[in-house]
Amino acid sequence: MDALSLVPQFGGFVWTIIAFIVALSVIVAIHEYGHYIVGRWTGIEADVFSLGFGPVIWSRMDRRGTQWQIAALPLGGYVKFKGDADAASSTDPEQLAHMSPEERRHTMAGAPLWARSLTVAAGPMFNFVLSVLVFAAVIFARGEVAEPLAVGDLRPVPAVNELQEGDRILQIAGTAPPGFDQADAFERFSEALPRQPELPYLVERDGRRVEVTGPYPYPPIVTQVMPQSAALDAGLRRGDVITSVNGQQIAAFDELREFVEASDGAALALSVWRDGETLDLTLQPKRTDEPQAGGGFETHWRIGIIGGMVFEPATQMVGPFQAVWGGVAQVFTVIQGSLSGLWHMITGAISSCNLSGPIGIAETSGAMASQGAMSFIWFIAVLSTAVGLLNLFPIPILDGGHLVFHAYEAVSGRPPSDRALQVLMGAGLALILGLMVFALTNDLFCP
């Protein structure tokens, strides 16, 4: 059994907080460990490695003189290097003044520019590496759809389903399906099928051709509920099958999509089959800005569910290299989507409500955890990519701001003055705090 399936459906407040803390702690620990280990490799010693802020609730000193600690406020972390005045890596001139040249070399301030730059860049880079490894592990575990198309795990539906695991699909409603790797062709094939709850299938079973009755291959079944969505608000759960909308029977997921798009935001009355029982739910679609393949965003009405086939297609293993390459591609996809979304929010092309704050992230953590370990782990990888990207923004106080200072030093031959650093760091802190307040306002007041 998936351990996270024990979490109450969509989580309560406590489970949401726990999921948020777990996700954030993993990401922060990897980020700060990147700073720590690369600093150590380049000769910069660390006095403190802290997961969290505030009062220390656990600590130990290692043989290198670094204090490892867990603090009471699990909203971040830091590495305090030798010679630093505080967790923000501000230089302590008084401490440095009493050090020999050899001792100063082991501080952040006294290390060569290349060592400081690598140490600063390591935090975001470790976030990206974590994301690639997690994405690759999930891709490797899931595998890829085997060819020819065969039945894997069956999903419960109210329609008659005589399909069996291992059946090779030869025909559906008299038409042979194309290869699953031909995405466009398979989509056209599915759209051309009669929209009926039950269809005739021709399958190969134990070496024999057998005619059976099975459900429409893409029924209006819920395989995943998106966080902060209309479906989540309405109480839809993974495994639900929507049998009618506004009193009209539906058999295909595309029919559900058509009802939602035509709603113009009006509430929809749903009949939902869940574990053999029929429930009546009311759902109001939300307006959503979605990225387009050619760039830009387009507004749609969405309810926030992901559908799927009436059965999980049988899979085959992928190679390690293919899985890692898929992980790298997924990281670039997240980065591209994040940058595109941010730019379109700045230009006013899409609503600024697309920016979530800590409450929204916490809600998303709880929702993803409630849908199983795989979904939660995938979410951690997505969030780790976002954190790594954010830290590379050229804003003073973030890693990207420090890298800009190092670039200035490399070009001019000297670091920025202490006065300039104080002003820029103050401005950066004000900007980050303002952004946090804005995002928190979105969490509280955006629909």
CSV table of C-alpha atoms in Angstrom, one decimal:
chain,number,residue,atom,x,y,z
A,1,MET,CA,0.0,0.0,0.0
A,2,ASP,CA,1.2,3.6,-0.8
A,3,ALA,CA,1.9,5.0,2.7
A,4,LEU,CA,0.7,8.4,1.7
A,5,SER,CA,-2.7,7.0,0.7
A,6,LEU,CA,-3.3,6.9,4.5
A,7,VAL,CA,-3.4,10.7,4.4
A,8,PRO,CA,-7.1,11.7,4.5
A,9,GLN,CA,-8.4,12.6,1.1
A,10,PHE,CA,-6.9,15.9,0.1
A,11,GLY,CA,-5.5,16.2,3.6
A,12,GLY,CA,-6.7,18.2,6.6
A,13,PHE,CA,-4.9,21.2,8.0
A,14,VAL,CA,-2.3,19.1,9.9
A,15,TRP,CA,-1.5,16.9,7.0
A,16,THR,CA,-1.1,19.9,4.7
A,17,ILE,CA,1.4,21.5,7.1
A,18,ILE,CA,3.3,18.3,7.5
A,19,ALA,CA,3.5,17.8,3.7
A,20,PHE,CA,4.6,21.4,3.3
A,21,ILE,CA,7.3,21.1,5.9
A,22,VAL,CA,8.6,17.8,4.4
A,23,ALA,CA,8.7,19.2,0.9
A,24,LEU,CA,10.4,22.5,1.9
A,25,SER,CA,12.8,20.8,4.3
A,26,VAL,CA,14.0,18.4,1.6
A,27,ILE,CA,14.5,21.2,-0.9
A,28,VAL,CA,16.2,23.6,1.6
A,29,ALA,CA,18.5,20.8,2.9
A,30,ILE,CA,19.7,20.0,-0.7
A,31,HIS,CA,20.2,23.6,-1.5
A,32,GLU,CA,22.2,24.4,1.6
A,33,TYR,CA,24.1,21.2,1.3
A,34,GLY,CA,25.2,22.3,-2.1
A,35,HIS,CA,26.6,25.5,-0.7
A,36,TYR,CA,28.3,23.6,2.2
A,37,ILE,CA,29.9,20.7,0.3
A,38,VAL,CA,31.2,22.8,-2.6
A,39,GLY,CA,32.5,25.3,-0.1
A,40,ARG,CA,34.3,22.6,1.8
A,41,TRP,CA,35.7,21.2,-1.5
A,42,THR,CA,37.1,24.7,-2.4
A,43,GLY,CA,38.6,25.2,1.1
A,44,ILE,CA,35.9,27.3,2.7
A,45,GLU,CA,35.0,26.1,6.2
A,46,ALA,CA,31.5,26.2,7.7
A,47,ASP,CA,30.7,27.0,11.3
A,48,VAL,CA,27.0,26.2,11.2
A,49,PHE,CA,24.6,24.2,8.9
A,50,SER,CA,21.1,25.0,10.0
A,51,LEU,CA,17.8,23.6,8.8
A,52,GLY,CA,15.3,26.1,9.9
A,53,PHE,CA,15.6,29.4,11.8
A,54,GLY,CA,15.1,30.6,15.3
A,55,PRO,CA,15.6,28.6,18.5
A,56,VAL,CA,17.8,25.4,18.1
A,57,ILE,CA,16.0,22.2,19.0
A,58,TRP,CA,18.7,19.8,18.1
A,59,SER,CA,22.4,20.1,17.2
A,60,ARG,CA,25.7,18.3,17.0
A,61,MET,CA,29.3,19.2,16.3
A,62,ASP,CA,31.2,17.2,13.7
A,63,ARG,CA,34.9,16.6,13.6
A,64,ARG,CA,35.5,19.5,11.2
A,65,GLY,CA,34.1,22.0,13.7
A,66,THR,CA,30.7,22.5,11.8
A,67,GLN,CA,27.6,22.6,14.0
A,68,TRP,CA,24.7,20.8,12.4
A,69,GLN,CA,21.4,21.9,13.8
A,70,ILE,CA,17.6,21.9,13.3
A,71,ALA,CA,15.8,25.1,14.4
A,72,ALA,CA,12.2,25.6,15.4
A,73,LEU,CA,11.0,27.6,12.3
A,74,PRO,CA,11.1,25.2,9.3
A,75,LEU,CA,10.8,27.9,6.7
A,76,GLY,CA,14.3,27.8,5.2
A,77,GLY,CA,17.9,27.2,6.3
A,78,TYR,CA,21.4,28.6,6.0
A,79,VAL,CA,25.1,27.8,6.1
A,80,LYS,CA,27.2,30.2,8.2
A,81,PHE,CA,30.7,30.1,6.8
A,82,LYS,CA,33.8,30.9,8.8
A,83,GLY,CA,34.2,34.7,9.0
A,84,ASP,CA,30.5,35.4,8.4
A,85,ALA,CA,28.7,37.7,10.8
A,86,ASP,CA,25.3,36.2,10.3
A,87,ALA,CA,23.2,33.7,8.3
A,88,ALA,CA,23.1,36.1,5.4
A,89,SER,CA,26.9,35.7,4.9
A,90,SER,CA,27.7,39.3,5.8
A,91,THR,CA,31.4,39.7,6.5
A,92,ASP,CA,32.5,40.1,10.1
A,93,PRO,CA,35.5,42.5,9.9
A,94,GLU,CA,36.4,42.2,13.5
A,95,GLN,CA,36.7,38.4,13.3
A,96,LEU,CA,38.7,38.6,10.0
A,97,ALA,CA,41.1,41.2,11.6
A,98,HIS,CA,42.4,38.6,14.1
A,99,MET,CA,43.0,35.9,11.5
A,100,SER,CA,46.2,34.9,9.8
A,101,PRO,CA,46.3,34.8,6.0
A,102,GLU,CA,46.1,31.0,6.1
A,103,GLU,CA,43.0,31.2,8.3
A,104,ARG,CA,41.4,33.9,6.1
A,105,ARG,CA,41.7,31.6,3.1
A,106,HIS,CA,39.2,29.3,4.8
A,107,THR,CA,36.6,32.1,5.1
A,108,MET,CA,34.1,33.1,2.4
A,109,ALA,CA,35.5,36.7,2.4
A,110,GLY,CA,39.1,35.5,2.1
A,111,ALA,CA,38.7,32.7,-0.5
A,112,PRO,CA,39.5,33.3,-4.2
A,113,LEU,CA,36.8,34.6,-6.4
A,114,TRP,CA,36.4,31.2,-8.2
A,115,ALA,CA,35.9,29.4,-4.9
A,116,ARG,CA,33.3,31.9,-3.7
A,117,SER,CA,31.4,31.8,-7.1
A,118,LEU,CA,31.3,28.0,-7.2
A,119,THR,CA,30.1,27.9,-3.6
A,120,VAL,CA,27.3,30.4,-4.2
A,121,ALA,CA,26.2,28.7,-7.5
A,122,ALA,CA,26.2,25.3,-5.9
A,123,GLY,CA,22.9,25.8,-4.0
A,124,PRO,CA,20.7,26.3,-7.1
A,125,MET,CA,22.6,23.7,-9.1
A,126,PHE,CA,22.0,21.1,-6.4
A,127,ASN,CA,18.3,21.9,-6.6
A,128,PHE,CA,18.4,21.3,-10.3
A,129,VAL,CA,20.4,18.0,-9.8
A,130,LEU,CA,17.8,16.9,-7.3
A,131,SER,CA,15.0,17.6,-9.7
A,132,VAL,CA,16.7,15.7,-12.6
A,133,LEU,CA,17.3,12.7,-10.4
A,134,VAL,CA,13.8,12.6,-9.0
A,135,PHE,CA,12.2,13.1,-12.5
A,136,ALA,CA,14.5,10.4,-13.9
A,137,ALA,CA,13.7,8.0,-11.1
A,138,VAL,CA,9.9,8.4,-11.6
A,139,ILE,CA,10.3,8.0,-15.4
A,140,PHE,CA,12.4,4.9,-14.8
A,141,ALA,CA,9.9,3.5,-12.3
A,142,ARG,CA,6.9,4.1,-14.6
A,143,GLY,CA,8.6,3.0,-17.8
A,144,GLU,CA,7.1,3.8,-21.2
A,145,VAL,CA,4.0,2.4,-22.9
A,146,ALA,CA,4.7,-0.9,-24.5
A,147,GLU,CA,4.0,-1.5,-28.1
A,148,PRO,CA,1.7,-2.9,-29.3
A,149,LEU,CA,-0.9,-1.5,-26.9
A,150,ALA,CA,-1.8,-3.9,-24.1
A,151,VAL,CA,-3.9,-3.7,-20.9
A,152,GLY,CA,-2.2,-3.1,-17.6
A,153,ASP,CA,-4.0,-2.3,-14.4
A,154,LEU,CA,-7.8,-1.9,-14.9
A,155,ARG,CA,-9.6,1.1,-13.4
A,156,PRO,CA,-13.0,0.6,-11.8
A,157,VAL,CA,-15.8,2.1,-13.9
A,158,PRO,CA,-19.6,1.6,-13.9
A,159,ALA,CA,-19.7,0.3,-17.4
A,160,VAL,CA,-19.4,-3.4,-18.4
A,161,ASN,CA,-15.7,-4.2,-18.6
A,162,GLU,CA,-14.7,-7.7,-19.8
A,163,LEU,CA,-11.1,-6.6,-20.5
A,164,GLN,CA,-8.4,-8.5,-18.6
A,165,GLU,CA,-4.8,-7.5,-17.7
A,166,GLY,CA,-2.5,-8.6,-20.4
A,167,ASP,CA,-5.0,-8.3,-23.3
A,168,ARG,CA,-3.5,-7.0,-26.4
A,169,ILE,CA,-5.8,-4.5,-28.1
A,170,LEU,CA,-6.3,-5.3,-31.8
A,171,GLN,CA,-9.5,-3.3,-32.5
A,172,ILE,CA,-11.9,-1.0,-30.8
A,173,ALA,CA,-15.3,-0.6,-32.4
A,174,GLY,CA,-13.9,-2.3,-35.5
A,175,THR,CA,-10.8,0.0,-35.9
A,176,ALA,CA,-7.2,-0.9,-35.1
A,177,PRO,CA,-5.5,1.6,-32.8
A,178,PRO,CA,-2.3,3.2,-34.1
A,179,GLY,CA,1.0,3.0,-32.1
A,180,PHE,CA,0.8,4.8,-28.8
A,181,ASP,CA,4.0,6.7,-29.7
A,182,GLN,CA,2.0,8.4,-32.5
A,183,ALA,CA,0.4,10.9,-30.2
A,184,ASP,CA,-1.6,12.8,-32.9
A,185,ALA,CA,-2.8,9.7,-34.7
A,186,PHE,CA,-3.9,8.0,-31.4
A,187,GLU,CA,-5.8,11.2,-30.4
A,188,ARG,CA,-7.6,11.3,-33.8
A,189,PHE,CA,-8.4,7.6,-33.4
A,190,SER,CA,-9.9,8.1,-30.0
A,191,GLU,CA,-11.9,11.1,-31.1
A,192,ALA,CA,-13.4,9.1,-34.0
A,193,LEU,CA,-14.8,6.4,-31.7
A,194,PRO,CA,-18.5,6.3,-31.0
A,195,ARG,CA,-19.1,8.1,-27.7
A,196,GLN,CA,-20.9,5.3,-26.0
A,197,PRO,CA,-20.4,3.9,-22.4
A,198,GLU,CA,-19.6,0.4,-23.9
A,199,LEU,CA,-17.9,-0.6,-27.1
A,200,PRO,CA,-16.9,-3.9,-28.8
A,201,TYR,CA,-13.2,-4.8,-28.4
A,202,LEU,CA,-11.2,-7.4,-30.3
A,203,VAL,CA,-8.2,-8.5,-28.2
A,204,GLU,CA,-5.5,-11.1,-28.3
A,205,ARG,CA,-5.7,-13.2,-25.1
A,206,ASP,CA,-3.5,-16.2,-24.4
A,207,GLY,CA,-2.7,-16.4,-28.1
A,208,ARG,CA,-6.4,-16.4,-29.1
A,209,ARG,CA,-8.5,-13.6,-30.6
A,210,VAL,CA,-11.4,-12.8,-28.4
A,211,GLU,CA,-14.3,-10.4,-28.8
A,212,VAL,CA,-15.3,-8.6,-25.5
A,213,THR,CA,-17.2,-5.6,-24.3
A,214,GLY,CA,-15.4,-2.8,-22.7
A,215,PRO,CA,-15.9,0.8,-21.7
A,216,TYR,CA,-15.1,3.8,-23.9
A,217,PRO,CA,-11.3,3.9,-23.7
A,218,TYR,CA,-11.1,7.5,-22.4
A,219,PRO,CA,-14.1,7.8,-20.0
A,220,PRO,CA,-14.7,10.9,-17.9
A,221,ILE,CA,-12.6,9.3,-15.1
A,222,VAL,CA,-10.5,11.3,-12.6
A,223,THR,CA,-6.9,10.1,-12.4
A,224,GLN,CA,-5.6,13.2,-10.7
A,225,VAL,CA,-7.1,16.3,-9.0
A,226,MET,CA,-5.0,19.5,-9.4
A,227,PRO,CA,-4.3,21.6,-6.3
A,228,GLN,CA,-6.3,24.8,-5.8
A,229,SER,CA,-8.8,23.7,-8.5
A,230,ALA,CA,-12.5,23.7,-8.9
A,231,ALA,CA,-12.6,19.9,-8.7
A,232,LEU,CA,-10.7,20.0,-5.4
A,233,ASP,CA,-13.2,22.6,-4.0
A,234,ALA,CA,-16.1,20.5,-5.2
A,235,GLY,CA,-14.8,17.3,-3.5
A,236,LEU,CA,-13.9,15.2,-6.6
A,237,ARG,CA,-11.4,12.4,-5.8
A,238,ARG,CA,-9.1,10.3,-7.8
A,239,GLY,CA,-11.0,7.3,-9.2
A,240,ASP,CA,-14.3,9.2,-9.6
A,241,VAL,CA,-16.2,8.7,-12.8
A,242,ILE,CA,-18.4,11.6,-13.9
A,243,THR,CA,-21.5,10.0,-15.5
A,244,SER,CA,-23.6,13.1,-16.3
A,245,VAL,CA,-23.3,16.9,-16.5
A,246,ASN,CA,-26.4,19.1,-16.0
A,247,GLY,CA,-28.5,16.0,-16.4
A,248,GLN,CA,-27.0,14.8,-19.7
A,249,GLN,CA,-25.3,11.5,-19.7
A,250,ILE,CA,-21.7,11.5,-20.9
A,251,ALA,CA,-19.3,8.6,-21.9
A,252,ALA,CA,-16.2,10.4,-23.0
A,253,PHE,CA,-13.8,12.7,-21.3
A,254,ASP,CA,-14.0,15.0,-24.3
A,255,GLU,CA,-17.7,15.5,-23.6
A,256,LEU,CA,-16.9,16.7,-20.1
A,257,ARG,CA,-14.3,19.1,-21.5
A,258,GLU,CA,-16.8,20.5,-23.9
A,259,PHE,CA,-19.3,21.1,-21.1
A,260,VAL,CA,-16.7,22.9,-19.1
A,261,GLU,CA,-15.5,25.1,-22.0
A,262,ALA,CA,-19.0,26.1,-22.9
A,263,SER,CA,-20.0,26.9,-19.2
A,264,ASP,CA,-18.3,30.3,-19.3
A,265,GLY,CA,-17.8,29.9,-15.6
A,266,ALA,CA,-21.3,28.9,-14.7
A,267,ALA,CA,-21.8,26.1,-12.1
A,268,LEU,CA,-22.2,22.6,-13.4
A,269,ALA,CA,-24.3,19.8,-11.8
A,270,LEU,CA,-22.4,16.5,-11.8
A,271,SER,CA,-23.4,13.0,-11.2
A,272,VAL,CA,-20.4,11.1,-10.0
A,273,TRP,CA,-19.9,7.3,-9.6
A,274,ARG,CA,-17.6,6.5,-6.7
A,275,ASP,CA,-17.0,3.0,-5.4
A,276,GLY,CA,-20.4,1.7,-6.6
A,277,GLU,CA,-22.4,4.7,-5.3
A,278,THR,CA,-23.7,7.8,-7.2
A,279,LEU,CA,-23.1,11.2,-5.7
A,280,ASP,CA,-24.4,14.6,-6.8
A,281,LEU,CA,-21.8,17.4,-6.8
A,282,THR,CA,-21.8,21.0,-7.9
A,283,LEU,CA,-18.7,22.4,-9.5
A,284,GLN,CA,-17.9,25.9,-10.8
A,285,PRO,CA,-15.1,26.0,-13.4
A,286,LYS,CA,-12.3,28.5,-12.9
A,287,ARG,CA,-10.7,30.8,-15.5
A,288,THR,CA,-7.1,29.6,-16.2
A,289,ASP,CA,-4.3,31.1,-18.2
A,290,GLU,CA,-2.4,28.3,-20.0
A,291,PRO,CA,0.9,28.3,-21.9
A,292,GLN,CA,0.6,27.6,-25.7
A,293,ALA,CA,3.0,25.5,-27.7
A,294,GLY,CA,3.9,28.5,-29.9
A,295,GLY,CA,4.5,30.8,-26.9
A,296,GLY,CA,2.1,33.1,-25.0
A,297,PHE,CA,-0.9,32.2,-22.9
A,298,GLU,CA,-4.6,31.5,-23.7
A,299,THR,CA,-7.5,31.8,-21.3
A,300,HIS,CA,-9.7,28.7,-20.8
A,301,TRP,CA,-12.3,27.4,-18.3
A,302,ARG,CA,-11.0,24.5,-16.3
A,303,ILE,CA,-12.0,22.3,-13.4
A,304,GLY,CA,-8.6,20.9,-12.6
A,305,ILE,CA,-8.7,17.2,-13.2
A,306,ILE,CA,-6.5,14.9,-15.3
A,307,GLY,CA,-8.2,12.0,-17.1
A,308,GLY,CA,-6.8,8.8,-18.5
A,309,MET,CA,-7.6,5.5,-20.2
A,310,VAL,CA,-10.0,3.0,-18.6
A,311,PHE,CA,-6.9,0.9,-18.1
A,312,GLU,CA,-3.3,1.7,-17.4
A,313,PRO,CA,-1.4,0.7,-20.6
A,314,ALA,CA,1.2,-2.0,-20.0
A,315,THR,CA,4.7,-0.6,-19.8
A,316,GLN,CA,8.2,-1.6,-20.6
A,317,MET,CA,11.4,-0.4,-18.9
A,318,VAL,CA,13.4,2.5,-20.2
A,319,GLY,CA,17.2,2.7,-20.0
A,320,PRO,CA,19.0,4.8,-17.4
A,321,PHE,CA,20.3,7.3,-20.0
A,322,GLN,CA,16.8,7.7,-21.4
A,323,ALA,CA,15.4,8.3,-18.0
A,324,VAL,CA,18.0,10.9,-17.1
A,325,TRP,CA,17.5,12.7,-20.4
A,326,GLY,CA,13.8,12.8,-19.7
A,327,GLY,CA,14.6,14.3,-16.3
A,328,VAL,CA,16.7,17.0,-17.8
A,329,ALA,CA,14.0,17.8,-20.3
A,330,GLN,CA,11.4,18.0,-17.6
A,331,VAL,CA,13.6,20.5,-15.6
A,332,PHE,CA,13.9,22.7,-18.7
A,333,THR,CA,10.2,22.5,-19.2
A,334,VAL,CA,9.5,23.7,-15.7
A,335,ILE,CA,12.0,26.5,-16.1
A,336,GLN,CA,10.6,27.6,-19.4
A,337,GLY,CA,7.1,27.6,-18.1
A,338,SER,CA,8.0,29.5,-15.0
A,339,LEU,CA,9.9,32.2,-16.9
A,340,SER,CA,7.1,32.5,-19.5
A,341,GLY,CA,4.5,32.8,-16.8
A,342,LEU,CA,6.4,35.4,-14.8
A,343,TRP,CA,7.0,37.5,-17.9
A,344,HIS,CA,3.3,37.4,-18.9
A,345,MET,CA,2.3,38.4,-15.4
A,346,ILE,CA,4.7,41.3,-15.5
A,347,THR,CA,3.4,42.5,-18.8
A,348,GLY,CA,-0.2,42.0,-17.7
A,349,ALA,CA,-1.0,39.3,-20.3
A,350,ILE,CA,-2.2,37.0,-17.6
A,351,SER,CA,-3.5,37.5,-14.1
A,352,SER,CA,-1.1,38.0,-11.3
A,353,CYS,CA,-3.2,35.5,-9.3
A,354,ASN,CA,-1.1,32.8,-11.0
A,355,LEU,CA,1.6,33.6,-8.5
A,356,SER,CA,1.2,31.5,-5.3
A,357,GLY,CA,2.6,32.3,-1.9
A,358,PRO,CA,3.3,30.1,1.1
A,359,ILE,CA,-0.3,29.2,1.7
A,360,GLY,CA,-0.9,28.2,-1.9
A,361,ILE,CA,2.3,26.1,-1.9
A,362,ALA,CA,1.3,24.5,1.4
A,363,GLU,CA,-2.2,23.6,0.0
A,364,THR,CA,-0.5,22.2,-3.1
A,365,SER,CA,1.8,20.1,-1.0
A,366,GLY,CA,-1.1,18.6,1.0
A,367,ALA,CA,-3.1,17.9,-2.2
A,368,MET,CA,-0.2,16.2,-3.9
A,369,ALA,CA,0.6,14.2,-0.9
A,370,SER,CA,-3.0,13.0,-0.6
A,371,GLN,CA,-2.8,11.6,-4.1
A,372,GLY,CA,0.1,9.3,-3.4
A,373,ALA,CA,3.9,9.2,-2.9
A,374,MET,CA,4.6,9.4,-6.7
A,375,SER,CA,2.6,12.6,-7.1
A,376,PHE,CA,4.2,14.1,-4.0
A,377,ILE,CA,7.7,13.2,-5.0
A,378,TRP,CA,7.1,14.7,-8.5
A,379,PHE,CA,5.8,17.9,-6.8
A,380,ILE,CA,9.0,18.1,-4.7
A,381,ALA,CA,11.1,17.9,-7.9
A,382,VAL,CA,9.0,20.7,-9.6
A,383,LEU,CA,9.2,22.9,-6.5
A,384,SER,CA,13.0,22.2,-6.2
A,385,THR,CA,13.4,23.4,-9.8
A,386,ALA,CA,11.4,26.6,-9.0
A,387,VAL,CA,13.5,27.3,-5.9
A,388,GLY,CA,16.7,26.8,-7.8
A,389,LEU,CA,15.5,29.2,-10.6
A,390,LEU,CA,14.3,31.8,-8.1
A,391,ASN,CA,17.6,31.8,-6.3
A,392,LEU,CA,19.4,32.6,-9.6
A,393,PHE,CA,17.5,35.8,-10.2
A,394,PRO,CA,19.9,38.7,-10.0
A,395,ILE,CA,18.4,40.2,-6.9
A,396,PRO,CA,20.7,41.2,-4.0
A,397,ILE,CA,20.4,38.8,-1.0
A,398,LEU,CA,19.7,35.9,-3.4
A,399,ASP,CA,22.4,33.7,-4.8
A,400,GLY,CA,22.0,35.3,-8.2
A,401,GLY,CA,22.7,38.7,-6.7
A,402,HIS,CA,25.9,37.4,-5.1
A,403,LEU,CA,26.9,36.0,-8.5
A,404,VAL,CA,26.4,39.5,-10.0
A,405,PHE,CA,28.6,41.0,-7.3
A,406,HIS,CA,31.2,38.4,-8.2
A,407,ALA,CA,30.9,39.1,-11.9
A,408,TYR,CA,31.5,42.8,-11.1
A,409,GLU,CA,34.6,41.9,-9.1
A,410,ALA,CA,35.9,39.8,-11.9
A,411,VAL,CA,35.5,42.6,-14.4
A,412,SER,CA,36.6,45.6,-12.2
A,413,GLY,CA,39.2,43.8,-10.1
A,414,ARG,CA,37.7,44.8,-6.8
A,415,PRO,CA,34.4,43.9,-4.9
A,416,PRO,CA,31.6,46.5,-4.5
A,417,SER,CA,32.1,48.8,-1.6
A,418,ASP,CA,30.6,48.0,1.8
A,419,ARG,CA,28.3,51.0,1.5
A,420,ALA,CA,27.1,49.8,-1.9
A,421,LEU,CA,26.6,46.3,-0.7
A,422,GLN,CA,24.5,47.5,2.3
A,423,VAL,CA,22.2,49.6,0.1
A,424,LEU,CA,21.8,46.9,-2.5
A,425,MET,CA,21.2,44.2,0.1
A,426,GLY,CA,18.6,46.3,1.8
A,427,ALA,CA,16.9,47.0,-1.6
A,428,GLY,CA,17.0,43.3,-2.4
A,429,LEU,CA,15.5,42.4,1.0
A,430,ALA,CA,12.7,44.9,0.6
A,431,LEU,CA,11.9,43.5,-2.9
A,432,ILE,CA,11.8,39.9,-1.7
A,433,LEU,CA,9.6,40.9,1.3
A,434,GLY,CA,7.3,42.8,-1.0
A,435,LEU,CA,7.1,39.9,-3.3
A,436,MET,CA,6.2,37.6,-0.4
A,437,VAL,CA,3.5,39.9,0.8
A,438,PHE,CA,2.1,40.2,-2.7
A,439,ALA,CA,2.0,36.4,-3.1
A,440,LEU,CA,0.5,36.0,0.3
A,441,THR,CA,-2.2,38.5,-0.7
A,442,ASN,CA,-2.9,36.3,-3.7
A,443,ASP,CA,-3.3,33.3,-1.5
A,444,LEU,CA,-5.9,35.1,0.6
A,445,PHE,CA,-7.9,37.1,-1.9
A,446,CYS,CA,-7.5,35.6,-5.4
A,447,PRO,CA,-10.5,33.4,-6.5
